[in-house]
PDB file of C-alpha atoms in Angstrom:
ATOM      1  CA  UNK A 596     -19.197 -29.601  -2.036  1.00 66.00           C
ATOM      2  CA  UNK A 597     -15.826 -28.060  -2.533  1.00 76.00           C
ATOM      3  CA  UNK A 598     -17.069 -25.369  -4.960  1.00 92.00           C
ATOM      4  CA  UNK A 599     -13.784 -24.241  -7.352  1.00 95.00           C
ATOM      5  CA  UNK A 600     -10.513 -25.749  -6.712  1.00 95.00           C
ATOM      6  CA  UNK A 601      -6.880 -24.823  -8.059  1.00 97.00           C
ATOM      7  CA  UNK A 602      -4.060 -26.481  -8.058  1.00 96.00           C
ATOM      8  CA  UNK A 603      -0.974 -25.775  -7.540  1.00 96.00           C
ATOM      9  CA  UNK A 604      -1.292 -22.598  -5.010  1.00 95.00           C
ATOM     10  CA  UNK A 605       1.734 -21.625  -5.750  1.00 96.00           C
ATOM     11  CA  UNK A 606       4.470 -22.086  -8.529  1.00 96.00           C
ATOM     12  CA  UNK A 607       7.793 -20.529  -9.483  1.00 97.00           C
ATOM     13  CA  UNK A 608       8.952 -20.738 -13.152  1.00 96.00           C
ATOM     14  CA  UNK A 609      12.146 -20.093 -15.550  1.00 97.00           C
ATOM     15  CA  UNK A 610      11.156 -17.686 -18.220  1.00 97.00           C
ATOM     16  CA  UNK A 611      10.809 -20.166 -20.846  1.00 97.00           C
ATOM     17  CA  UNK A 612       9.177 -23.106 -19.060  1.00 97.00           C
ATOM     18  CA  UNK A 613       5.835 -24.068 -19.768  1.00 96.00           C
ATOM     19  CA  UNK A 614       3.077 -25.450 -17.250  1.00 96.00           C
ATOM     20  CA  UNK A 615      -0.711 -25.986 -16.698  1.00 97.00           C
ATOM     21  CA  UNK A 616      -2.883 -24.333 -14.227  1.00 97.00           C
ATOM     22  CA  UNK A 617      -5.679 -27.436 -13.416  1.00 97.00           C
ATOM     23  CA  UNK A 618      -9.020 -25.443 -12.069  1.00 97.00           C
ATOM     24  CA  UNK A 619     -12.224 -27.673 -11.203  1.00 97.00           C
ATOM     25  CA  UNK A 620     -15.479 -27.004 -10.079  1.00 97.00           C
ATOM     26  CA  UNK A 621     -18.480 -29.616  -8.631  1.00 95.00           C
ATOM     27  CA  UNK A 622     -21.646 -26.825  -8.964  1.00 94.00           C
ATOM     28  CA  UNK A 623     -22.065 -28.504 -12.686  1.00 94.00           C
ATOM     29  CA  UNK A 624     -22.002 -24.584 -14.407  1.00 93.00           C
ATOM     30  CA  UNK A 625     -21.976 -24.326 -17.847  1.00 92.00           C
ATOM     31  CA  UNK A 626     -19.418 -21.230 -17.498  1.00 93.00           C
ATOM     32  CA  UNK A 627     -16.031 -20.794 -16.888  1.00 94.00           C
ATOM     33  CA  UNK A 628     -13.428 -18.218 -16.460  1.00 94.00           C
ATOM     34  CA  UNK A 629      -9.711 -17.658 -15.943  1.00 97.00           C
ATOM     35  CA  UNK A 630      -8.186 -13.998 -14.466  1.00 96.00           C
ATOM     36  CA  UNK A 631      -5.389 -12.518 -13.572  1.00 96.00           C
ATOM     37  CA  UNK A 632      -5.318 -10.347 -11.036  1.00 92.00           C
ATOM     38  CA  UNK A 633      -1.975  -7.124 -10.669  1.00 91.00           C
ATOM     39  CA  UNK A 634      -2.114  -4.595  -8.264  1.00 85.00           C
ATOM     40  CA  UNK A 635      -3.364  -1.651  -8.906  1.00 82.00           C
ATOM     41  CA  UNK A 636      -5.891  -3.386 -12.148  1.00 84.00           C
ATOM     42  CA  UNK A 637      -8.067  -5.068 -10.881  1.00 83.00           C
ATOM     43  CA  UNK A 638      -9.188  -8.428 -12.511  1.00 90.00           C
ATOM     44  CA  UNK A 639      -8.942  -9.110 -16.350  1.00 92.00           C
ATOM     45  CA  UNK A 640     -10.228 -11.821 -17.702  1.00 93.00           C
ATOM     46  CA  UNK A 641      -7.601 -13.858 -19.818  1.00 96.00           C
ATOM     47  CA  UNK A 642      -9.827 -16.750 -21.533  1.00 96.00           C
ATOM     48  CA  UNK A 643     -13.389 -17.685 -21.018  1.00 93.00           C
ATOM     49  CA  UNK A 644     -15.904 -21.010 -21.961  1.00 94.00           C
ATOM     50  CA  UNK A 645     -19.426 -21.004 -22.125  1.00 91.00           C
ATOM     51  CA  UNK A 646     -19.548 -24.944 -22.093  1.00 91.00           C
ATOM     52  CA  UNK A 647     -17.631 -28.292 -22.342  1.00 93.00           C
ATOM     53  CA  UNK A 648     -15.291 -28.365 -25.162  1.00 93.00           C
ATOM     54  CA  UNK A 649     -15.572 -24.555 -26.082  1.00 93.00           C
ATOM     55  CA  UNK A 650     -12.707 -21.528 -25.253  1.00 95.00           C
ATOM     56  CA  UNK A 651     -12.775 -18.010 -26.325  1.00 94.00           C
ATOM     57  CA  UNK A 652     -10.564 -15.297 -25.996  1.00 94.00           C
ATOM     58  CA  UNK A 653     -10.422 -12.376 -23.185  1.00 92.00           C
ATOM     59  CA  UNK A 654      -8.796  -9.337 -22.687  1.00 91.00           C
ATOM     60  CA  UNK A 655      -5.737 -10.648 -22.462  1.00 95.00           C
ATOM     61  CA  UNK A 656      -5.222 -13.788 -23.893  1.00 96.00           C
ATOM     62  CA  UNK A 657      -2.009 -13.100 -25.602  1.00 96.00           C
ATOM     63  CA  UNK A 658       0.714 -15.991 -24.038  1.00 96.00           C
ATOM     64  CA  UNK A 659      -1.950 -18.499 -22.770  1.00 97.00           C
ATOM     65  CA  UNK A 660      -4.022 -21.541 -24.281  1.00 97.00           C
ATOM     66  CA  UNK A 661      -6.574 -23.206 -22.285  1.00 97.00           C
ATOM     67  CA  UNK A 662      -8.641 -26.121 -22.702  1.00 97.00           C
ATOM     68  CA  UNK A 663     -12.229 -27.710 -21.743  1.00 97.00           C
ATOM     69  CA  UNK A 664     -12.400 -31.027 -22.492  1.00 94.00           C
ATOM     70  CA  UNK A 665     -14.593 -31.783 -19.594  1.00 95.00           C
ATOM     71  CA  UNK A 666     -17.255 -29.710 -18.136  1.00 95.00           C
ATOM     72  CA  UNK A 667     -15.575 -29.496 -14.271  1.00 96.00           C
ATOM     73  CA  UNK A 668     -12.120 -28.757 -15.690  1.00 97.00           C
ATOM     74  CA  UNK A 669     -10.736 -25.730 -17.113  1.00 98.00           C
ATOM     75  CA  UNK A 670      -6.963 -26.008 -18.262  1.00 98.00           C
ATOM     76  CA  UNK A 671      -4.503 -22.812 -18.211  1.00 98.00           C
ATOM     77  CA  UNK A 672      -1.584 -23.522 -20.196  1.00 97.00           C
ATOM     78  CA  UNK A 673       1.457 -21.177 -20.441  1.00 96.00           C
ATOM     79  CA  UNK A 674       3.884 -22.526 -23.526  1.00 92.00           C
ATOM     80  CA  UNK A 675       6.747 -20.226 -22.476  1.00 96.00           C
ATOM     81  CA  UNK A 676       6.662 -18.061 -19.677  1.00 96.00           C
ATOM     82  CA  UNK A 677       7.802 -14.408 -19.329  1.00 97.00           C
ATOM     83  CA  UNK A 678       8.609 -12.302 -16.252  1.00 97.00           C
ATOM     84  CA  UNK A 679       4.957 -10.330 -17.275  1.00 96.00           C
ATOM     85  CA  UNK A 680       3.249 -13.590 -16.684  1.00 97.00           C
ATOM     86  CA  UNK A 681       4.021 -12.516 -12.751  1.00 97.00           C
ATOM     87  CA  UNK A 682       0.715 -12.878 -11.239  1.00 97.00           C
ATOM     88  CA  UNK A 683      -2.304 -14.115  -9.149  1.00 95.00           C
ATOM     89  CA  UNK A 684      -4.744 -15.991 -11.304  1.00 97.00           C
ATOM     90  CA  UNK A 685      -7.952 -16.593 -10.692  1.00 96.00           C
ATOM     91  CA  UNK A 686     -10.084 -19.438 -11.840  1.00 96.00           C
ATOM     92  CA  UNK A 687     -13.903 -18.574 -11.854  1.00 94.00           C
ATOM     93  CA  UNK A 688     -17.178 -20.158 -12.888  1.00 94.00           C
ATOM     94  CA  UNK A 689     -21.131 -19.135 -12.754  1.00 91.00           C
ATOM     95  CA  UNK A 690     -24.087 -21.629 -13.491  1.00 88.00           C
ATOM     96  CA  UNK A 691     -25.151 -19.024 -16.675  1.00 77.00           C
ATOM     97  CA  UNK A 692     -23.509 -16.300 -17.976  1.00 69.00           C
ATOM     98  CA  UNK A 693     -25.263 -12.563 -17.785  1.00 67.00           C
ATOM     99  CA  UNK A 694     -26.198 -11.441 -14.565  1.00 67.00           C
ATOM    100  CA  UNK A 695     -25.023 -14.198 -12.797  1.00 80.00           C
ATOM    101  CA  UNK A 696     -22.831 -14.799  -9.330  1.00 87.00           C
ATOM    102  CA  UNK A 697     -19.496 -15.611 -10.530  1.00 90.00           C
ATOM    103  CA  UNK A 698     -17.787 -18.612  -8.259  1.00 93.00           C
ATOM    104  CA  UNK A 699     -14.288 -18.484  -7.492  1.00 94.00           C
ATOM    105  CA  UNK A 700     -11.243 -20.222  -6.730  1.00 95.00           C
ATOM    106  CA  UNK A 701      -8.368 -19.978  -4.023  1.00 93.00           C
ATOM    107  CA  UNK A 702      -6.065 -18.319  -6.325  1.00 94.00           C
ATOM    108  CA  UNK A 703      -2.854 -19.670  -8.148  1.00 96.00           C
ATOM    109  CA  UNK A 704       0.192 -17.112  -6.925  1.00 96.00           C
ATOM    110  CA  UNK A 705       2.901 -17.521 -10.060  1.00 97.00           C
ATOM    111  CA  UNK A 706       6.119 -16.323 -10.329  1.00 97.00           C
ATOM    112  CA  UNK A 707       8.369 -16.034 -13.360  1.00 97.00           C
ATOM    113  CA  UNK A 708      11.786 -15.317 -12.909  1.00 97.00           C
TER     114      UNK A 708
ATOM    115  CA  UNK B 832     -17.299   0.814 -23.234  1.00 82.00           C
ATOM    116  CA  UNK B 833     -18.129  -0.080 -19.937  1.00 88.00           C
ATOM    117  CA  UNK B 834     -15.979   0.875 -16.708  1.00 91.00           C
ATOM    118  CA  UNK B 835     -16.104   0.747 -12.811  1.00 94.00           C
ATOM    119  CA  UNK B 836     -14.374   3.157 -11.129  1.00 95.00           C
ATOM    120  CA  UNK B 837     -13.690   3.045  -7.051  1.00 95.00           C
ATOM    121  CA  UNK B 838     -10.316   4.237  -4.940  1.00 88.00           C
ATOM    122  CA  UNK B 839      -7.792   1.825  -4.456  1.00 84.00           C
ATOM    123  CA  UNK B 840      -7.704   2.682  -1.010  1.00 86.00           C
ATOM    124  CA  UNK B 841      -6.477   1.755   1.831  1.00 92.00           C
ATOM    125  CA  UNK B 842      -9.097   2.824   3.787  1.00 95.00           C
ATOM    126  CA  UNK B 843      -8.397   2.409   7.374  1.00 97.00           C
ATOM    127  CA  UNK B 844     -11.196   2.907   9.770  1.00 97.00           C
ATOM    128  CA  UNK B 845     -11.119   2.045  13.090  1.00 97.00           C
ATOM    129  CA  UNK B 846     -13.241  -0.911  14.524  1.00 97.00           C
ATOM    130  CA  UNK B 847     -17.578   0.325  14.669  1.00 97.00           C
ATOM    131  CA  UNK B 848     -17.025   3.471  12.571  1.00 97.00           C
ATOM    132  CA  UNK B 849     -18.589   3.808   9.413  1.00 97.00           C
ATOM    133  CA  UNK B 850     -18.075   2.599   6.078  1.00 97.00           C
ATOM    134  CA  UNK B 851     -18.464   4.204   2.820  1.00 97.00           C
ATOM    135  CA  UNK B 852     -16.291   2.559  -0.704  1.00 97.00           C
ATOM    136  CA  UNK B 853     -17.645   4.331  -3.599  1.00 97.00           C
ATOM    137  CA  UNK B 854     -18.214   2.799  -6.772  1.00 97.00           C
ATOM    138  CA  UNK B 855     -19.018   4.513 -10.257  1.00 97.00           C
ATOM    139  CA  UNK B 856     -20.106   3.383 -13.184  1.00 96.00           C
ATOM    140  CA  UNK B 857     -20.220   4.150 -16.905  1.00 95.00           C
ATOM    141  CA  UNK B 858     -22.475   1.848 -18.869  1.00 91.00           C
ATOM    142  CA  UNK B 859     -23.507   1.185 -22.426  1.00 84.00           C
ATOM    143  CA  UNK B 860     -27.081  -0.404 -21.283  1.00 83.00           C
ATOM    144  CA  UNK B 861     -28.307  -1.532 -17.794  1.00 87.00           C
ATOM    145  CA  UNK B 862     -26.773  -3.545 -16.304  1.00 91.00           C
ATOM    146  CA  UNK B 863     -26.717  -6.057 -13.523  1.00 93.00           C
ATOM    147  CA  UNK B 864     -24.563  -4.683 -10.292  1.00 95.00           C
ATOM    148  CA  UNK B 865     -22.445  -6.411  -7.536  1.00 95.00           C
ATOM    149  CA  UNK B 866     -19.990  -6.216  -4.931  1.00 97.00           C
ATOM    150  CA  UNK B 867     -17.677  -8.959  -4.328  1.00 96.00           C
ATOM    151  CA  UNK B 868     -15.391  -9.042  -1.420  1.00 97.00           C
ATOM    152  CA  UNK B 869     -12.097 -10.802  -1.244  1.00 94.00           C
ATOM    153  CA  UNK B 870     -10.489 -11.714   2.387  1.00 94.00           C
ATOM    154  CA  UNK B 871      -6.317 -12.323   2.449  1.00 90.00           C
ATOM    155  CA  UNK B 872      -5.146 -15.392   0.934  1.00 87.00           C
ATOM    156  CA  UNK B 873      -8.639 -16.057  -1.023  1.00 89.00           C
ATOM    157  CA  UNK B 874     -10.846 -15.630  -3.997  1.00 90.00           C
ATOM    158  CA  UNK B 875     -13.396 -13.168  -4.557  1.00 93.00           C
ATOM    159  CA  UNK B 876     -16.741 -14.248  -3.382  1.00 94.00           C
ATOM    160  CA  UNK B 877     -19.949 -12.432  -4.057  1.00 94.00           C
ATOM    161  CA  UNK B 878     -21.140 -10.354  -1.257  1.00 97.00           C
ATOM    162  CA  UNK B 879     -23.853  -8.431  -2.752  1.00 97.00           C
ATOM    163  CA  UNK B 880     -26.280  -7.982  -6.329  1.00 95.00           C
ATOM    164  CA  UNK B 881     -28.616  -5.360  -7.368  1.00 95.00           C
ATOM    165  CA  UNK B 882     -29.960  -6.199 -10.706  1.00 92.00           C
ATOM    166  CA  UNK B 883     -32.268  -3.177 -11.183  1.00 91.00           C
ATOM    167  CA  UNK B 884     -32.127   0.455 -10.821  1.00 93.00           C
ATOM    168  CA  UNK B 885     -33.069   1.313  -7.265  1.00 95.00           C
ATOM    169  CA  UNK B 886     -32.542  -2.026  -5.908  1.00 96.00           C
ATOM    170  CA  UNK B 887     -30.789  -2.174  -2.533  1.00 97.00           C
ATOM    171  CA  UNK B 888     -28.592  -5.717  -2.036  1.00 97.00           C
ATOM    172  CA  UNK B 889     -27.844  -6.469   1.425  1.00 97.00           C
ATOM    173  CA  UNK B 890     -25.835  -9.144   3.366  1.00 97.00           C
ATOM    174  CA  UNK B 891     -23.628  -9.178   5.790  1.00 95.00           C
ATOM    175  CA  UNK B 892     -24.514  -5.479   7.586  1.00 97.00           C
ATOM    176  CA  UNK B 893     -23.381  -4.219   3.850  1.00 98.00           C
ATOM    177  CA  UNK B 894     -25.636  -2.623   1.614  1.00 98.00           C
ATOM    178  CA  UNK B 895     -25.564  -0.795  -1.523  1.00 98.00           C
ATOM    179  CA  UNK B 896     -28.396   0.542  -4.183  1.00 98.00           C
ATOM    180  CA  UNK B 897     -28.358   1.062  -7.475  1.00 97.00           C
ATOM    181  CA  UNK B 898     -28.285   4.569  -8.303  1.00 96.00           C
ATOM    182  CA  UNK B 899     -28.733   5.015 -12.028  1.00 94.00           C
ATOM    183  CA  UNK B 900     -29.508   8.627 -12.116  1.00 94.00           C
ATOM    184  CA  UNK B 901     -26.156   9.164  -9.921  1.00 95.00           C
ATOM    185  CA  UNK B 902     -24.857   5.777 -11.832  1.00 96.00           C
ATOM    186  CA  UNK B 903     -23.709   5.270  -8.919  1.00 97.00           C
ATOM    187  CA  UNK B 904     -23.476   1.629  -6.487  1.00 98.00           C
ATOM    188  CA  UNK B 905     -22.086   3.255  -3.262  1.00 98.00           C
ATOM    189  CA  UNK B 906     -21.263   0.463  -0.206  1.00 98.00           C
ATOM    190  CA  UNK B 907     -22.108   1.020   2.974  1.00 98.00           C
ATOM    191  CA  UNK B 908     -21.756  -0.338   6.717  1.00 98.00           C
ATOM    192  CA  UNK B 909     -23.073   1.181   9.536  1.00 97.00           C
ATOM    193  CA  UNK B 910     -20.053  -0.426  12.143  1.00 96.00           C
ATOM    194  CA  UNK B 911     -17.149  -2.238  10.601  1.00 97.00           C
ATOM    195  CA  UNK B 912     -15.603  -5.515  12.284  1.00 97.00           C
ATOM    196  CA  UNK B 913     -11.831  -6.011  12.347  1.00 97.00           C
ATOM    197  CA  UNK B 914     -13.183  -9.062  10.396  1.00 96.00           C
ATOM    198  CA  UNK B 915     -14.136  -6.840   7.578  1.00 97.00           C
ATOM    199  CA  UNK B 916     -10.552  -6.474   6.394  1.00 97.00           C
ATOM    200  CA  UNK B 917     -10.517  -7.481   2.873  1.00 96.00           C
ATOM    201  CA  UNK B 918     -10.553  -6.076  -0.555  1.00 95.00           C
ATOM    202  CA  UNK B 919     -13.612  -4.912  -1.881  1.00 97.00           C
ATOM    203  CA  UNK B 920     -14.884  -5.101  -5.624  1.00 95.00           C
ATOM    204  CA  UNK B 921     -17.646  -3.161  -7.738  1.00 96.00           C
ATOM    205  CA  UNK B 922     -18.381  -5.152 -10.481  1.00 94.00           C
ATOM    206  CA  UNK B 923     -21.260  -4.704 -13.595  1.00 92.00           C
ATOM    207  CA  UNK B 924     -22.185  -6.835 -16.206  1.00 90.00           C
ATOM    208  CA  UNK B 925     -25.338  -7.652 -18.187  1.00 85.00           C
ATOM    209  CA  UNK B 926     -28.197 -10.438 -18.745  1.00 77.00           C
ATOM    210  CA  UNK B 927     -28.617 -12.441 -21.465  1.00 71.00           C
ATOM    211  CA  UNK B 928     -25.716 -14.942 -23.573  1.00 66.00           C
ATOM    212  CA  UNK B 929     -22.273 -14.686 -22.347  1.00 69.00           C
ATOM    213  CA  UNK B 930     -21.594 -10.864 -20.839  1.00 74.00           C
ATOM    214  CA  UNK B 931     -18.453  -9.740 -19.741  1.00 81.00           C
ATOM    215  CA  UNK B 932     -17.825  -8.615 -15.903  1.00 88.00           C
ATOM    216  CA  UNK B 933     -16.359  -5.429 -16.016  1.00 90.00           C
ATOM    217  CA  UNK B 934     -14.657  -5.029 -12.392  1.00 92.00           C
ATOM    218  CA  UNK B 935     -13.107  -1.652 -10.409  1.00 93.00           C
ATOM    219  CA  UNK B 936      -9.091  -2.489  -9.082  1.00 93.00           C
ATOM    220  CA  UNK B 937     -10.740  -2.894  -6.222  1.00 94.00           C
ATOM    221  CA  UNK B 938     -10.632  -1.035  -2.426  1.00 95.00           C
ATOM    222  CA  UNK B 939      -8.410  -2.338   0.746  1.00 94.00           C
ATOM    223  CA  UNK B 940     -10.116  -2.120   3.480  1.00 96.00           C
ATOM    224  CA  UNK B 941      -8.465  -1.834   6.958  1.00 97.00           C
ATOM    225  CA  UNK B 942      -9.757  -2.048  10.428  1.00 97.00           C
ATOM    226  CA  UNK B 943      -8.148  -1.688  13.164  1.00 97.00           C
ATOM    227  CA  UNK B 944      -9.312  -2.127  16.419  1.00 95.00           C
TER     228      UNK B 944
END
């Protein structure tokens, strides 16, 4: 049982190149999240879904797309990355949604130069 | 709208002394409360829940309870490990559909022994 995996760990980009963060989790939720995490703000959440083949927007969404076309995998996509897009994310998921544990990943450490 | 508010930190304690991370909270209803801790090099994993008003969650030698007429979530350890070394978040959110996690930046903790 691996819980939530992310791949890659760790990526550096040219502003302007695109890529996809790949996030996967074997506990069968319904729920899943991506954050970003910058010191000194804690976590904000960029997109959410509440079940295979649905995405909504976060706080910050602005600059990302994601995608679940199958209920383990949650796709991050970044169509042209900026320096801003400097970050830690976080891929998270929880079996329902309010008042429930939230299961994370290892982290994805991206920089953007 | 909701918010969690906690020090940044660092805290630096020395190894067996006594731990104390405040955590605030300002909240539109009531709402389900956690810590979540998050060691170097990781994700965040849950370390403790209260989902009532004067609940105490527990784990680890950490406990916290829900305060509502201080709205407060105050954790606590009676002797810290070097082990402990992570950074700790207060988090709230609610029960019922899909509810946002509001969480606090987060507090360093660092013990040296």
């Amino acid at each position: 049982n691996a819980g939530v995996t992310q791949t890659p760990k760790f990526r550096v980009l040219k502003t302007g190149q695109s890529m996809t963060l790949l996030c996967a989790q074997d506990m069968n939720h319904e729920y899943m999240y991506w954050y970003r995490q910058d010191p000194g703000m804690g976590l904000r959440l960029i997109h959410y879904s509440v079940g295979e083949g649905t995405t909504a927007k976060g706080e910050v969404p602005d600059g990302y797309n994601v995608s679940r076309l199958k209920k383990q995998n949650f796709l991050l996509g970044l169509e042209s990355a900026a320096p801003s897009q400097t970050s830690v994310y976080f891929c998270a998921s929880s079996r329902l949604a309010g008042g429930e544990t939230q299961y994370f990943g290892p982290g994805t450490r991206l920089l953007v130069l | 709208g909701d918010s969690v508010t906690q020090m940044e930190g660092p805290v630096t304690l020395s190894e067996e002394a006594f731990l104390t991370i405040n955590c605030t909270y300002t909240a539109t209803g009531y709402p389900s409360l956690f810590w979540y801790v998050q060691y170097p090099g990781e994700g965040l994993q849950l370390l403790l829940k209260a989902t009532k008003a004067d609940d105490k969650g527990s784990n680890k030698g950490f406990e916290a309870t829900y305060r509502k007429e201080t709205t407060s979530f105050h954790l606590e350890k009676g002797s810290v490990q070097v082990s402990d070394s992570a950074v700790y978040f207060c988090a709230l959110t609610y029960s019922g559909g899909y509810q946002k996690v509001t969480f606090g930046i987060g507090t360093k903790l660092q013990v040296i022994p």
